[in-house]
Amino acid sequence: MKNFELFLSESGISIFYVKIGFGFLFAFLITFFSIPTIIKISRRKNLMDEPGIRSSHLRKIPNLGGIAIFYSIGITASIFAYELFDLYKFLFASLIILLYIGVMDDIVVMRAYKKLVAQIVVSSLVVIGSDIRIRSLFGIFGIYELGYAVSIVFSIITFIVLINAFNLIDGIDGLAGGYSVICSGLFGISYYRLGEYNYPLVVLSAIIIGTVLAFLYYNLSNYRANKIFMGDTGSMLLGFLLAFTSICFIDIFIDKELPNVPRYHLQSAPVVAVAILILPIVDTLNVIIIRLCNKKSPFDADKNHIHHKLLKLDLTHRRSTFYIIVYYLMIVTVAYYLRHININLLLLIVVLLGFFGAYLPDVIYRLRNNKKISI
């Protein structure tokens, strides 16, 4: 690979753009051509997702699309963004563990505590072993630099929450995948603007976009024979990688005074990261609040997720996904244009807009019902 890079540099071709182009292309093609085989094996071995209380589908569908996502990212990232695996030694090991746990859960359904233990191990590996952690809150609630122990615990909890939050939004066709593409695109653009030191993260973002777009081709297919879900394998992997990229994003704006590393300043960096990931964060908080208010366990399955509320309005999966993504993109836009205001005020605006979007479908549903009753 290094000889190839030397050849490109001598030819006057930008290595970075070649990595982005080939990374995206190979990621897309590997996923695109591996999923039909996974679908065939899943149907032959009856490795299917059975409709349940939280399901929004009525028939059995293969749910091992996450294997193709891992396969694609594992190969292309190791080739085109290998610097990340040099820098963060435990990153690939964490992905392998998540793959194993996800596949086990998709096939035999693991107990929640076993998944949690695995997620704690994975998060600890990358937080402690690779030192990917939240070191400062930049003044949120008056808190700045975090002590090492507090930083470790808070970062592990953040990883676990985001891994499970992405799992929870994977309830209708296209939502988890589409939102992952948007998040990766936003983080990728941000890393690109922050300079070449962050280019490996830009390449990783392009690879995630490539593999998920190929998955969405099948996930959004109108033909049942081609349809597949990403399952817990895919949602946990994507949740983990987006937690990883968001924490790296926040870390860029901490002045560590490292040689040859540019210094940047954006006090609202954590809130901008929250805004990008606002959908899974708000959706998770929303269902937990509803379950606690109804005196139920926070881990009980139900249909109080944002996507379920839109389906109650008789919207299709595609329209529900489109409306959700557009609304939460609007929140990111607001956060970007207000990024220089007080950080706590910005956080309040982002969270309020997030919850407004979560409860807006309820308001529309009640107004519709009231109008029907009055008629």
Short mmCIF file of C-alpha atoms in Angstrom, two decimals, residues 19-346:
data_model
loop_
_atom_site.label_atom_id
_atom_site.label_comp_id
_atom_site.label_asym_id
_atom_site.label_seq_id
_atom_site.Cartn_x
_atom_site.Cartn_y
_atom_site.Cartn_z
CA LYS A 19 -8.62 6.49 -0.99
CA ILE A 20 -12.03 8.14 -0.71
CA GLY A 21 -13.08 7.07 -4.21
CA PHE A 22 -11.89 3.49 -4.02
CA GLY A 23 -12.93 3.14 -0.37
CA PHE A 24 -16.48 4.20 -1.19
CA LEU A 25 -16.64 2.13 -4.39
CA PHE A 26 -15.24 -1.10 -2.92
CA ALA A 27 -17.36 -0.75 0.23
CA PHE A 28 -20.47 -0.38 -1.92
CA LEU A 29 -19.61 -3.28 -4.24
CA ILE A 30 -18.60 -5.71 -1.48
CA THR A 31 -21.86 -5.13 0.37
CA PHE A 32 -23.93 -5.12 -2.83
CA PHE A 33 -22.63 -8.49 -4.03
CA SER A 34 -22.44 -10.22 -0.62
CA ILE A 35 -26.02 -9.52 0.53
CA PRO A 36 -27.75 -11.81 -2.06
CA THR A 37 -25.68 -14.73 -0.75
CA ILE A 38 -26.60 -13.87 2.84
CA ILE A 39 -30.29 -13.68 1.87
CA LYS A 40 -30.08 -17.08 0.16
CA ILE A 41 -28.42 -18.74 3.16
CA SER A 42 -30.81 -17.03 5.60
CA ARG A 43 -33.84 -18.38 3.75
CA ARG A 44 -32.37 -21.84 3.38
CA LYS A 45 -31.46 -22.08 7.10
CA ASN A 46 -34.55 -20.13 8.26
CA LEU A 47 -32.39 -17.40 9.86
CA MET A 48 -35.18 -14.83 9.73
CA ASP A 49 -36.58 -12.02 11.83
CA GLU A 50 -39.92 -13.09 13.28
CA PRO A 51 -42.59 -10.35 13.63
CA GLY A 52 -42.98 -9.32 17.30
CA ILE A 53 -44.51 -6.64 19.50
CA ARG A 54 -42.07 -3.97 18.29
CA SER A 55 -42.08 -5.13 14.67
CA SER A 56 -43.56 -3.03 11.91
CA HIS A 57 -43.38 -5.87 9.38
CA LEU A 58 -45.81 -8.78 9.03
CA ARG A 59 -43.65 -11.46 7.42
CA LYS A 60 -40.37 -13.17 8.17
CA ILE A 61 -37.42 -11.27 6.69
CA PRO A 62 -33.68 -12.15 6.73
CA ASN A 63 -31.94 -10.04 9.38
CA LEU A 64 -28.23 -10.73 8.89
CA GLY A 65 -27.45 -7.71 6.72
CA GLY A 66 -25.06 -6.52 9.42
CA ILE A 67 -22.66 -9.29 8.42
CA ALA A 68 -22.26 -7.72 4.98
CA ILE A 69 -21.81 -4.29 6.58
CA PHE A 70 -19.03 -5.60 8.83
CA TYR A 71 -17.42 -7.58 6.01
CA SER A 72 -17.31 -4.52 3.78
CA ILE A 73 -16.09 -2.06 6.43
CA GLY A 74 -13.56 -4.56 7.82
CA ILE A 75 -11.92 -5.05 4.42
CA THR A 76 -12.04 -1.54 2.97
CA ALA A 77 -11.19 0.35 6.18
CA SER A 78 -8.19 -1.93 6.76
CA ILE A 79 -6.90 -1.04 3.28
CA PHE A 80 -7.88 2.60 2.78
CA ALA A 81 -8.04 3.89 6.38
CA TYR A 82 -5.40 1.63 7.91
CA GLU A 83 -3.95 4.60 9.83
CA LEU A 84 -6.93 4.36 12.21
CA PHE A 85 -6.05 0.79 13.14
CA ASP A 86 -2.41 1.80 13.63
CA LEU A 87 -3.43 4.68 15.87
CA TYR A 88 -6.25 2.93 17.74
CA LYS A 89 -4.97 -0.58 18.41
CA PHE A 90 -8.18 -1.98 19.93
CA LEU A 91 -10.61 -0.63 17.33
CA PHE A 92 -10.70 -3.71 15.10
CA ALA A 93 -10.89 -6.07 18.07
CA SER A 94 -13.94 -4.15 19.30
CA LEU A 95 -15.62 -4.53 15.90
CA ILE A 96 -14.96 -8.29 15.93
CA ILE A 97 -16.57 -8.66 19.38
CA LEU A 98 -19.60 -6.65 18.28
CA LEU A 99 -19.92 -8.82 15.17
CA TYR A 100 -19.96 -12.00 17.28
CA ILE A 101 -22.46 -10.63 19.81
CA GLY A 102 -24.69 -9.18 17.08
CA VAL A 103 -24.81 -12.40 15.04
CA MET A 104 -25.52 -14.45 18.16
CA ASP A 105 -28.37 -12.11 19.10
CA ASP A 106 -29.82 -12.10 15.58
CA ILE A 107 -29.83 -15.90 15.44
CA VAL A 108 -30.65 -17.10 18.98
CA VAL A 109 -31.58 -13.85 20.83
CA MET A 110 -29.15 -13.27 23.69
CA ARG A 111 -30.14 -12.20 27.18
CA ALA A 112 -29.94 -8.44 27.69
CA TYR A 113 -27.34 -8.66 30.46
CA LYS A 114 -24.98 -10.70 28.26
CA LYS A 115 -25.21 -8.07 25.50
CA LEU A 116 -24.60 -5.35 28.07
CA VAL A 117 -21.51 -7.11 29.42
CA ALA A 118 -20.14 -7.44 25.88
CA GLN A 119 -20.85 -3.76 25.18
CA ILE A 120 -19.06 -2.77 28.38
CA VAL A 121 -16.03 -4.84 27.32
CA VAL A 122 -16.02 -3.36 23.81
CA SER A 123 -16.43 0.19 25.09
CA SER A 124 -13.72 -0.29 27.71
CA LEU A 125 -11.30 -1.63 25.11
CA VAL A 126 -11.64 1.41 22.88
CA VAL A 127 -11.93 3.99 25.69
CA ILE A 128 -9.12 2.71 27.92
CA GLY A 129 -7.00 0.82 25.38
CA SER A 130 -7.24 3.31 22.51
CA ASP A 131 -7.82 6.41 24.68
CA ILE A 132 -10.92 7.44 22.73
CA ARG A 133 -12.77 9.37 25.41
CA ILE A 134 -14.61 12.57 26.23
CA ARG A 135 -12.05 14.69 28.08
CA SER A 136 -14.06 17.89 28.49
CA LEU A 137 -17.68 19.11 28.41
CA PHE A 138 -16.56 22.57 27.22
CA GLY A 139 -18.63 24.34 29.88
CA ILE A 140 -21.89 22.35 29.67
CA PHE A 141 -23.52 22.80 33.12
CA GLY A 142 -20.35 24.67 34.09
CA ILE A 143 -18.18 21.54 33.62
CA TYR A 144 -14.95 21.75 31.64
CA GLU A 145 -12.09 19.25 31.90
CA LEU A 146 -13.07 15.84 33.28
CA GLY A 147 -10.89 13.84 35.63
CA TYR A 148 -9.42 10.66 34.13
CA ALA A 149 -11.69 8.25 36.01
CA VAL A 150 -14.82 10.34 35.37
CA SER A 151 -13.84 10.67 31.71
CA ILE A 152 -13.44 6.89 31.37
CA VAL A 153 -16.81 6.08 32.98
CA PHE A 154 -18.66 8.82 31.10
CA SER A 155 -17.17 7.77 27.76
CA ILE A 156 -18.00 4.08 28.29
CA ILE A 157 -21.59 5.01 29.15
CA THR A 158 -21.75 7.22 26.04
CA PHE A 159 -20.63 4.33 23.82
CA ILE A 160 -23.15 1.94 25.37
CA VAL A 161 -26.01 4.43 25.11
CA LEU A 162 -25.32 5.22 21.43
CA ILE A 163 -24.85 1.55 20.49
CA ASN A 164 -28.27 0.70 21.96
CA ALA A 165 -29.89 3.92 20.73
CA PHE A 166 -29.07 3.05 17.12
CA ASN A 167 -30.44 -0.41 17.75
CA LEU A 168 -33.73 1.14 18.92
CA ILE A 169 -34.26 3.37 15.86
CA ASP A 170 -33.83 0.36 13.56
CA GLY A 171 -37.58 -0.26 13.46
CA ILE A 172 -38.66 0.69 9.94
CA ASP A 173 -37.11 0.32 6.51
CA GLY A 174 -34.32 2.75 5.79
CA LEU A 175 -34.29 4.70 9.05
CA ALA A 176 -31.16 3.41 10.83
CA GLY A 177 -29.31 3.04 7.53
CA GLY A 178 -30.41 6.40 6.14
CA TYR A 179 -29.61 8.21 9.36
CA SER A 180 -26.18 6.54 9.48
CA VAL A 181 -25.46 7.84 5.98
CA ILE A 182 -26.47 11.38 7.03
CA CYS A 183 -24.41 11.27 10.24
CA SER A 184 -21.35 9.87 8.45
CA GLY A 185 -21.70 12.51 5.75
CA LEU A 186 -21.90 15.34 8.28
CA PHE A 187 -18.95 14.06 10.30
CA GLY A 188 -16.99 13.36 7.11
CA ILE A 189 -17.50 16.93 5.82
CA SER A 190 -16.50 18.30 9.23
CA TYR A 191 -13.31 16.22 9.32
CA TYR A 192 -12.47 17.27 5.76
CA ARG A 193 -12.78 20.95 6.68
CA LEU A 194 -10.58 20.41 9.74
CA GLY A 195 -7.54 19.46 7.68
CA GLU A 196 -5.50 16.54 6.43
CA TYR A 197 -4.60 15.27 9.91
CA ASN A 198 -8.19 13.99 10.03
CA TYR A 199 -8.30 12.51 6.53
CA PRO A 200 -8.38 8.84 7.70
CA LEU A 201 -11.66 9.65 9.49
CA VAL A 202 -12.99 11.22 6.27
CA VAL A 203 -12.15 7.98 4.42
CA LEU A 204 -13.85 5.92 7.15
CA SER A 205 -16.96 8.09 6.80
CA ALA A 206 -16.96 7.54 3.02
CA ILE A 207 -16.61 3.79 3.54
CA ILE A 208 -19.55 3.70 5.96
CA ILE A 209 -21.66 5.68 3.47
CA GLY A 210 -20.72 3.29 0.64
CA THR A 211 -21.56 0.11 2.51
CA VAL A 212 -24.81 1.45 3.99
CA LEU A 213 -26.04 2.76 0.61
CA ALA A 214 -25.57 -0.73 -0.84
CA PHE A 215 -27.46 -2.20 2.12
CA LEU A 216 -30.29 0.32 1.65
CA TYR A 217 -30.74 -0.88 -1.94
CA TYR A 218 -31.94 -4.19 -0.52
CA ASN A 219 -33.52 -2.89 2.69
CA LEU A 220 -35.80 -0.54 0.72
CA SER A 221 -36.53 -3.06 -2.03
CA ASN A 222 -40.17 -3.57 -3.02
CA TYR A 223 -39.42 -7.21 -3.79
CA ARG A 224 -39.71 -9.46 -0.75
CA ALA A 225 -37.13 -11.88 -2.19
CA ASN A 226 -34.47 -9.11 -2.08
CA LYS A 227 -35.39 -7.58 1.27
CA ILE A 228 -33.07 -7.78 4.29
CA PHE A 229 -32.67 -6.09 7.67
CA MET A 230 -29.33 -5.11 9.22
CA GLY A 231 -30.29 -6.75 12.52
CA ASP A 232 -28.54 -6.09 15.82
CA THR A 233 -25.22 -6.85 14.12
CA GLY A 234 -25.54 -3.89 11.77
CA SER A 235 -27.18 -1.44 14.18
CA MET A 236 -24.62 -2.09 16.95
CA LEU A 237 -21.69 -1.77 14.54
CA LEU A 238 -23.01 1.49 13.10
CA GLY A 239 -23.89 2.84 16.55
CA PHE A 240 -20.39 2.01 17.77
CA LEU A 241 -18.65 3.57 14.76
CA LEU A 242 -20.74 6.74 14.95
CA ALA A 243 -20.05 7.01 18.69
CA PHE A 244 -16.36 6.60 17.83
CA THR A 245 -16.43 9.31 15.14
CA SER A 246 -18.44 11.71 17.32
CA ILE A 247 -16.03 11.40 20.26
CA CYS A 248 -13.08 11.88 17.89
CA PHE A 249 -14.85 14.99 16.56
CA ILE A 250 -15.21 16.47 20.06
CA ASP A 251 -11.61 15.57 20.90
CA ILE A 252 -10.28 17.58 17.95
CA PHE A 253 -11.32 20.83 19.64
CA ILE A 254 -9.40 20.13 22.85
CA ASP A 255 -6.04 21.90 22.78
CA LYS A 256 -3.65 19.05 23.57
CA GLU A 257 -0.55 20.91 22.30
CA LEU A 258 0.68 17.93 20.28
CA PRO A 259 3.49 18.45 17.73
CA ASN A 260 2.37 18.73 14.08
CA VAL A 261 -1.31 18.67 15.11
CA PRO A 262 -3.35 21.79 14.19
CA ARG A 263 -5.27 23.53 16.97
CA TYR A 264 -8.95 24.29 16.57
CA HIS A 265 -11.49 26.00 18.76
CA LEU A 266 -15.26 25.49 18.85
CA GLN A 267 -16.73 25.63 22.32
CA SER A 268 -20.03 24.16 21.14
CA ALA A 269 -18.37 21.04 19.64
CA PRO A 270 -20.12 18.58 22.05
CA VAL A 271 -23.52 20.13 21.30
CA VAL A 272 -22.90 19.98 17.55
CA ALA A 273 -22.09 16.25 17.96
CA VAL A 274 -25.29 15.81 20.01
CA ALA A 275 -27.26 17.61 17.28
CA ILE A 276 -25.90 15.24 14.61
CA LEU A 277 -26.88 12.22 16.74
CA ILE A 278 -30.05 13.81 18.12
CA LEU A 279 -32.53 11.28 16.68
CA PRO A 280 -31.29 8.14 18.49
CA ILE A 281 -30.61 10.16 21.66
CA VAL A 282 -34.08 11.74 21.82
CA ASP A 283 -35.88 8.58 20.70
CA THR A 284 -34.20 6.55 23.46
CA LEU A 285 -34.91 9.16 26.15
CA ASN A 286 -38.49 9.50 24.91
CA VAL A 287 -39.35 5.79 25.20
CA ILE A 288 -37.64 5.51 28.59
CA ILE A 289 -39.65 8.47 29.93
CA ILE A 290 -42.92 7.02 28.59
CA ARG A 291 -42.22 3.58 30.06
CA LEU A 292 -41.32 5.00 33.46
CA CYS A 293 -44.45 7.19 33.46
CA ASN A 294 -46.50 4.08 32.69
CA LYS A 295 -44.69 2.25 35.54
CA LYS A 296 -43.09 -0.21 33.16
CA SER A 297 -39.50 -1.40 32.87
CA PRO A 298 -37.33 0.82 30.60
CA PHE A 299 -36.33 -2.40 28.81
CA ASP A 300 -39.90 -3.50 27.91
CA ALA A 301 -40.62 -3.52 24.17
CA ASP A 302 -43.39 -1.23 22.95
CA LYS A 303 -44.46 0.94 20.02
CA ASN A 304 -43.71 4.38 21.44
CA HIS A 305 -40.75 5.09 19.17
CA ILE A 306 -40.92 8.09 16.84
CA HIS A 307 -41.15 5.87 13.76
CA HIS A 308 -44.06 3.93 15.27
CA LYS A 309 -45.92 7.21 15.85
CA LEU A 310 -45.54 8.15 12.18
CA LEU A 311 -46.76 4.73 11.08
CA LYS A 312 -49.91 5.38 13.18
CA LEU A 313 -50.51 8.36 10.90
CA ASP A 314 -50.79 5.87 8.01
CA LEU A 315 -47.46 6.87 6.50
CA THR A 316 -45.36 4.32 4.64
CA HIS A 317 -41.94 3.26 5.89
CA ARG A 318 -40.20 5.35 3.26
CA ARG A 319 -42.21 8.50 3.97
CA SER A 320 -41.76 8.09 7.72
CA THR A 321 -38.01 7.70 7.26
CA PHE A 322 -37.88 10.72 4.95
CA TYR A 323 -39.83 13.00 7.31
CA ILE A 324 -37.82 11.96 10.36
CA ILE A 325 -34.46 12.50 8.66
CA VAL A 326 -35.48 15.86 7.16
CA TYR A 327 -36.73 17.15 10.52
CA TYR A 328 -33.62 16.13 12.42
CA LEU A 329 -31.41 17.53 9.65
CA MET A 330 -33.15 20.81 10.32
CA ILE A 331 -31.99 20.58 13.95
CA VAL A 332 -28.39 20.07 12.79
CA THR A 333 -28.73 23.14 10.56
CA VAL A 334 -30.02 25.22 13.49
CA ALA A 335 -27.15 23.99 15.69
CA TYR A 336 -24.60 24.86 13.01
CA TYR A 337 -25.85 28.42 12.51
CA LEU A 338 -26.13 29.02 16.27
CA ARG A 339 -22.83 27.28 17.10
CA HIS A 340 -21.24 30.44 18.51
CA ILE A 341 -23.94 31.22 21.10
CA ASN A 342 -23.75 30.13 24.75
CA ILE A 343 -23.19 26.37 24.83
CA ASN A 344 -25.86 25.65 27.46
CA LEU A 345 -28.45 27.70 25.57
CA LEU A 346 -27.58 25.87 22.36
#
